[in-house]
Amino acid sequence: MVDIHQRYHVLGESERDQALKVFLVEDTWQARKRLLLKWIPTAYLAESELLQLRYKFAAFVQLKHPYLAAFYDFGFIPESQACFYTMENVEGESLHDYAARQRAATPDDFTWLYGIAAQLAQVLDYIHARGLLHLAVHPQRIRITPRGQVKLMDFALVGESQGPVAWRWPGPPLYLAPEVIQGEALDVRADLYALGCTLYECITGKSPLRAGWSITSGMRHGLEPSLDDLPAAVPEELRHLLQTLLAREQGRRPRDDQAVLQALNASNGAEAPHKAPDTGWIYFQLCDGRARSGTGPSGHLADSGAIPAAADHRIGGGG
């Protein structure tokens, strides 16, 4: 098979992530460690979008959390009009497949879901505390390892926690909050809406927006997701949490990930950690072509200077 960037030996095409090709590769610089490599065509991207990709990946590689797949390397290949990034190859199965097995085995028992939901809320709390949004939470982008651990896979688009999305829709429309589709100001509650869609699908095998929904009708008429397909055995507290997560208006959803964890604890009678393990803070902002980063929860940012706009530039390195 071919090599990419004189480093990554391609073993085969792994899957497709929307329009992107995904390859299983061996990193010849890291003892042939197996990674996933995502190939992004750049022919139709503006220069500003290419710069955004570089800036955002600079933030990705600094994120380290047990429930988040790791990012390693990013590069441009001008002769192929493409760029790529590499990330952890997570063993296991998608949450979509895992939930289907659980529904078949225990159709009236949802205790398995609380641990999954708590892990997702914790990793989203970690991401949001660093000023980032995921904006692509859905069952196919979440892996469950053989040990039952959640791994949230790569971000389709990460932006600032506030302000409108200026780029393309980041994920499948059925999991996007109304404010994302309408190009309105966003905050962490956009990811919480997607979390609600994901948990609903885990329980029912269906999207809460499946019946007669379209992007156009959703934008024009403000359709509210229906909870009619939830089984009667779903506890009232969990049903209420789903109802608030799926609220069309941001103000009716939980205020943050901590509120979701507290609601899960109240529903399950458990004590999930209210804070994800802290492995350092990063704040990422795009401002006048500069990437700003800083350490510490105080939020004071140190300007790191403009990132050069060279055509072939790489961020990251070790796998």
PDB file of N, CA and C in Angstrom, residues 64-117:
ATOM      1  N   LYS A  64      -6.361  15.894  26.491  1.00  0.00           N
ATOM      2  CA  LYS A  64      -6.036  14.561  26.980  1.00  0.00           C
ATOM      3  C   LYS A  64      -7.064  14.170  28.042  1.00  0.00           C
ATOM      4  N   HIS A  65      -7.866  13.182  27.725  1.00  0.00           N
ATOM      5  CA  HIS A  65      -8.905  12.750  28.655  1.00  0.00           C
ATOM      6  C   HIS A  65      -9.192  11.280  28.393  1.00  0.00           C
ATOM      7  N   PRO A  66      -9.447  10.483  29.436  1.00  0.00           N
ATOM      8  CA  PRO A  66      -9.655   9.039  29.231  1.00  0.00           C
ATOM      9  C   PRO A  66     -10.862   8.698  28.380  1.00  0.00           C
ATOM     10  N   TYR A  67     -11.822   9.601  28.267  1.00  0.00           N
ATOM     11  CA  TYR A  67     -13.012   9.315  27.465  1.00  0.00           C
ATOM     12  C   TYR A  67     -12.988  10.023  26.116  1.00  0.00           C
ATOM     13  N   LEU A  68     -11.839  10.516  25.701  1.00  0.00           N
ATOM     14  CA  LEU A  68     -11.698  11.229  24.438  1.00  0.00           C
ATOM     15  C   LEU A  68     -10.578  10.588  23.634  1.00  0.00           C
ATOM     16  N   ALA A  69     -10.855  10.231  22.382  1.00  0.00           N
ATOM     17  CA  ALA A  69      -9.810   9.683  21.525  1.00  0.00           C
ATOM     18  C   ALA A  69      -8.727  10.732  21.307  1.00  0.00           C
ATOM     19  N   ALA A  70      -7.476  10.282  21.320  1.00  0.00           N
ATOM     20  CA  ALA A  70      -6.341  11.199  21.223  1.00  0.00           C
ATOM     21  C   ALA A  70      -6.070  11.590  19.777  1.00  0.00           C
ATOM     22  N   PHE A  71      -5.598  12.825  19.588  1.00  0.00           N
ATOM     23  CA  PHE A  71      -5.174  13.350  18.297  1.00  0.00           C
ATOM     24  C   PHE A  71      -3.657  13.453  18.286  1.00  0.00           C
ATOM     25  N   TYR A  72      -3.052  13.222  17.114  1.00  0.00           N
ATOM     26  CA  TYR A  72      -1.604  13.172  17.061  1.00  0.00           C
ATOM     27  C   TYR A  72      -0.976  14.149  16.061  1.00  0.00           C
ATOM     28  N   ASP A  73      -1.343  14.072  14.809  1.00  0.00           N
ATOM     29  CA  ASP A  73      -0.588  14.771  13.774  1.00  0.00           C
ATOM     30  C   ASP A  73      -1.535  15.383  12.749  1.00  0.00           C
ATOM     31  N   PHE A  74      -1.084  16.460  12.128  1.00  0.00           N
ATOM     32  CA  PHE A  74      -1.861  17.170  11.116  1.00  0.00           C
ATOM     33  C   PHE A  74      -0.898  17.654  10.054  1.00  0.00           C
ATOM     34  N   GLY A  75      -1.263  17.524   8.798  1.00  0.00           N
ATOM     35  CA  GLY A  75      -0.379  17.986   7.735  1.00  0.00           C
ATOM     36  C   GLY A  75      -1.125  18.305   6.462  1.00  0.00           C
ATOM     37  N   PHE A  76      -0.499  19.124   5.623  1.00  0.00           N
ATOM     38  CA  PHE A  76      -1.021  19.457   4.310  1.00  0.00           C
ATOM     39  C   PHE A  76      -0.212  18.714   3.248  1.00  0.00           C
ATOM     40  N   ILE A  77      -0.897  18.302   2.192  1.00  0.00           N
ATOM     41  CA  ILE A  77      -0.256  17.680   1.039  1.00  0.00           C
ATOM     42  C   ILE A  77      -0.685  18.473  -0.184  1.00  0.00           C
ATOM     43  N   PRO A  78       0.031  19.569  -0.505  1.00  0.00           N
ATOM     44  CA  PRO A  78      -0.416  20.479  -1.570  1.00  0.00           C
ATOM     45  C   PRO A  78      -0.581  19.797  -2.915  1.00  0.00           C
ATOM     46  N   GLU A  79       0.309  18.845  -3.254  1.00  0.00           N
ATOM     47  CA  GLU A  79       0.232  18.216  -4.577  1.00  0.00           C
ATOM     48  C   GLU A  79      -1.025  17.382  -4.749  1.00  0.00           C
ATOM     49  N   SER A  80      -1.629  16.953  -3.638  1.00  0.00           N
ATOM     50  CA  SER A  80      -2.868  16.175  -3.698  1.00  0.00           C
ATOM     51  C   SER A  80      -4.093  17.010  -3.368  1.00  0.00           C
ATOM     52  N   GLN A  81      -3.886  18.303  -3.132  1.00  0.00           N
ATOM     53  CA  GLN A  81      -4.985  19.188  -2.714  1.00  0.00           C
ATOM     54  C   GLN A  81      -5.753  18.553  -1.549  1.00  0.00           C
ATOM     55  N   ALA A  82      -5.002  18.220  -0.518  1.00  0.00           N
ATOM     56  CA  ALA A  82      -5.598  17.537   0.635  1.00  0.00           C
ATOM     57  C   ALA A  82      -4.804  17.864   1.885  1.00  0.00           C
ATOM     58  N   CYS A  83      -5.458  17.648   3.022  1.00  0.00           N
ATOM     59  CA  CYS A  83      -4.760  17.633   4.291  1.00  0.00           C
ATOM     60  C   CYS A  83      -5.231  16.393   5.035  1.00  0.00           C
ATOM     61  N   PHE A  84      -4.571  16.083   6.137  1.00  0.00           N
ATOM     62  CA  PHE A  84      -4.924  14.886   6.886  1.00  0.00           C
ATOM     63  C   PHE A  84      -4.678  15.133   8.357  1.00  0.00           C
ATOM     64  N   TYR A  85      -5.299  14.293   9.177  1.00  0.00           N
ATOM     65  CA  TYR A  85      -4.922  14.241  10.587  1.00  0.00           C
ATOM     66  C   TYR A  85      -5.016  12.802  11.058  1.00  0.00           C
ATOM     67  N   THR A  86      -4.231  12.508  12.082  1.00  0.00           N
ATOM     68  CA  THR A  86      -4.224  11.166  12.640  1.00  0.00           C
ATOM     69  C   THR A  86      -4.752  11.202  14.062  1.00  0.00           C
ATOM     70  N   MET A  87      -5.329  10.088  14.460  1.00  0.00           N
ATOM     71  CA  MET A  87      -5.931   9.995  15.773  1.00  0.00           C
ATOM     72  C   MET A  87      -5.897   8.538  16.246  1.00  0.00           C
ATOM     73  N   GLU A  88      -6.226   8.365  17.495  1.00  0.00           N
ATOM     74  CA  GLU A  88      -6.224   7.051  18.132  1.00  0.00           C
ATOM     75  C   GLU A  88      -7.178   6.096  17.419  1.00  0.00           C
ATOM     76  N   ASN A  89      -6.713   4.881  17.214  1.00  0.00           N
ATOM     77  CA  ASN A  89      -7.552   3.815  16.671  1.00  0.00           C
ATOM     78  C   ASN A  89      -8.161   3.066  17.853  1.00  0.00           C
ATOM     79  N   VAL A  90      -9.417   3.297  18.140  1.00  0.00           N
ATOM     80  CA  VAL A  90     -10.066   2.767  19.345  1.00  0.00           C
ATOM     81  C   VAL A  90     -10.685   1.406  19.045  1.00  0.00           C
ATOM     82  N   GLU A  91     -10.257   0.402  19.779  1.00  0.00           N
ATOM     83  CA  GLU A  91     -10.850  -0.929  19.657  1.00  0.00           C
ATOM     84  C   GLU A  91     -12.246  -0.923  20.282  1.00  0.00           C
ATOM     85  N   GLY A  92     -13.102  -1.799  19.775  1.00  0.00           N
ATOM     86  CA  GLY A  92     -14.447  -1.897  20.336  1.00  0.00           C
ATOM     87  C   GLY A  92     -15.509  -1.758  19.272  1.00  0.00           C
ATOM     88  N   GLU A  93     -16.625  -1.176  19.645  1.00  0.00           N
ATOM     89  CA  GLU A  93     -17.750  -1.020  18.724  1.00  0.00           C
ATOM     90  C   GLU A  93     -18.375   0.352  18.911  1.00  0.00           C
ATOM     91  N   SER A  94     -19.165   0.752  17.943  1.00  0.00           N
ATOM     92  CA  SER A  94     -19.848   2.037  18.046  1.00  0.00           C
ATOM     93  C   SER A  94     -20.925   1.973  19.124  1.00  0.00           C
ATOM     94  N   LEU A  95     -21.253   3.123  19.680  1.00  0.00           N
ATOM     95  CA  LEU A  95     -22.356   3.176  20.643  1.00  0.00           C
ATOM     96  C   LEU A  95     -23.649   2.727  19.985  1.00  0.00           C
ATOM     97  N   HIS A  96     -23.816   2.994  18.712  1.00  0.00           N
ATOM     98  CA  HIS A  96     -25.005   2.545  17.979  1.00  0.00           C
ATOM     99  C   HIS A  96     -25.163   1.033  18.081  1.00  0.00           C
ATOM    100  N   ASP A  97     -24.072   0.281  17.827  1.00  0.00           N
ATOM    101  CA  ASP A  97     -24.138  -1.177  17.875  1.00  0.00           C
ATOM    102  C   ASP A  97     -24.233  -1.684  19.318  1.00  0.00           C
ATOM    103  N   TYR A  98     -23.500  -1.046  20.219  1.00  0.00           N
ATOM    104  CA  TYR A  98     -23.528  -1.443  21.626  1.00  0.00           C
ATOM    105  C   TYR A  98     -24.935  -1.297  22.196  1.00  0.00           C
ATOM    106  N   ALA A  99     -25.584  -0.176  21.914  1.00  0.00           N
ATOM    107  CA  ALA A  99     -26.928   0.057  22.436  1.00  0.00           C
ATOM    108  C   ALA A  99     -27.927  -0.940  21.856  1.00  0.00           C
ATOM    109  N   ALA A 100     -27.764  -1.294  20.590  1.00  0.00           N
ATOM    110  CA  ALA A 100     -28.673  -2.276  19.983  1.00  0.00           C
ATOM    111  C   ALA A 100     -28.579  -3.619  20.709  1.00  0.00           C
ATOM    112  N   ARG A 101     -27.366  -4.019  21.078  1.00  0.00           N
ATOM    113  CA  ARG A 101     -27.207  -5.277  21.811  1.00  0.00           C
ATOM    114  C   ARG A 101     -27.846  -5.184  23.194  1.00  0.00           C
ATOM    115  N   GLN A 102     -27.676  -4.060  23.854  1.00  0.00           N
ATOM    116  CA  GLN A 102     -28.249  -3.892  25.193  1.00  0.00           C
ATOM    117  C   GLN A 102     -29.780  -3.892  25.142  1.00  0.00           C
ATOM    118  N   ARG A 103     -30.340  -3.239  24.141  1.00  0.00           N
ATOM    119  CA  ARG A 103     -31.808  -3.224  24.014  1.00  0.00           C
ATOM    120  C   ARG A 103     -32.353  -4.629  23.802  1.00  0.00           C
ATOM    121  N   ALA A 104     -31.632  -5.409  22.993  1.00  0.00           N
ATOM    122  CA  ALA A 104     -32.098  -6.773  22.722  1.00  0.00           C
ATOM    123  C   ALA A 104     -31.984  -7.656  23.960  1.00  0.00           C
ATOM    124  N   ALA A 105     -30.944  -7.450  24.755  1.00  0.00           N
ATOM    125  CA  ALA A 105     -30.705  -8.302  25.928  1.00  0.00           C
ATOM    126  C   ALA A 105     -31.601  -7.930  27.096  1.00  0.00           C
ATOM    127  N   THR A 106     -31.784  -6.620  27.331  1.00  0.00           N
ATOM    128  CA  THR A 106     -32.568  -6.164  28.486  1.00  0.00           C
ATOM    129  C   THR A 106     -33.471  -5.006  28.057  1.00  0.00           C
ATOM    130  N   PRO A 107     -34.556  -5.299  27.361  1.00  0.00           N
ATOM    131  CA  PRO A 107     -35.381  -4.234  26.791  1.00  0.00           C
ATOM    132  C   PRO A 107     -36.033  -3.310  27.812  1.00  0.00           C
ATOM    133  N   ASP A 108     -36.200  -3.764  29.050  1.00  0.00           N
ATOM    134  CA  ASP A 108     -36.860  -2.934  30.057  1.00  0.00           C
ATOM    135  C   ASP A 108     -35.916  -2.489  31.175  1.00  0.00           C
ATOM    136  N   ASP A 109     -34.623  -2.649  30.958  1.00  0.00           N
ATOM    137  CA  ASP A 109     -33.634  -2.272  31.970  1.00  0.00           C
ATOM    138  C   ASP A 109     -32.655  -1.290  31.343  1.00  0.00           C
ATOM    139  N   PHE A 110     -32.593  -0.085  31.901  1.00  0.00           N
ATOM    140  CA  PHE A 110     -31.763   0.969  31.310  1.00  0.00           C
ATOM    141  C   PHE A 110     -30.616   1.380  32.228  1.00  0.00           C
ATOM    142  N   THR A 111     -30.287   0.521  33.189  1.00  0.00           N
ATOM    143  CA  THR A 111     -29.209   0.879  34.099  1.00  0.00           C
ATOM    144  C   THR A 111     -27.873   1.002  33.371  1.00  0.00           C
ATOM    145  N   TRP A 112     -27.690   0.237  32.294  1.00  0.00           N
ATOM    146  CA  TRP A 112     -26.448   0.308  31.518  1.00  0.00           C
ATOM    147  C   TRP A 112     -26.232   1.699  30.925  1.00  0.00           C
ATOM    148  N   LEU A 113     -27.332   2.421  30.682  1.00  0.00           N
ATOM    149  CA  LEU A 113     -27.234   3.710  30.007  1.00  0.00           C
ATOM    150  C   LEU A 113     -26.672   4.795  30.919  1.00  0.00           C
ATOM    151  N   TYR A 114     -26.880   4.663  32.221  1.00  0.00           N
ATOM    152  CA  TYR A 114     -26.441   5.726  33.126  1.00  0.00           C
ATOM    153  C   TYR A 114     -24.920   5.896  33.099  1.00  0.00           C
ATOM    154  N   GLY A 115     -24.195   4.774  33.081  1.00  0.00           N
ATOM    155  CA  GLY A 115     -22.742   4.874  33.026  1.00  0.00           C
ATOM    156  C   GLY A 115     -22.260   5.507  31.740  1.00  0.00           C
ATOM    157  N   ILE A 116     -22.888   5.142  30.621  1.00  0.00           N
ATOM    158  CA  ILE A 116     -22.530   5.742  29.326  1.00  0.00           C
ATOM    159  C   ILE A 116     -22.804   7.235  29.347  1.00  0.00           C
ATOM    160  N   ALA A 117     -23.993   7.611  29.823  1.00  0.00           N
ATOM    161  CA  ALA A 117     -24.370   9.024  29.844  1.00  0.00           C
ATOM    162  C   ALA A 117     -23.449   9.833  30.748  1.00  0.00           C
TER     163      ALA A 117
END
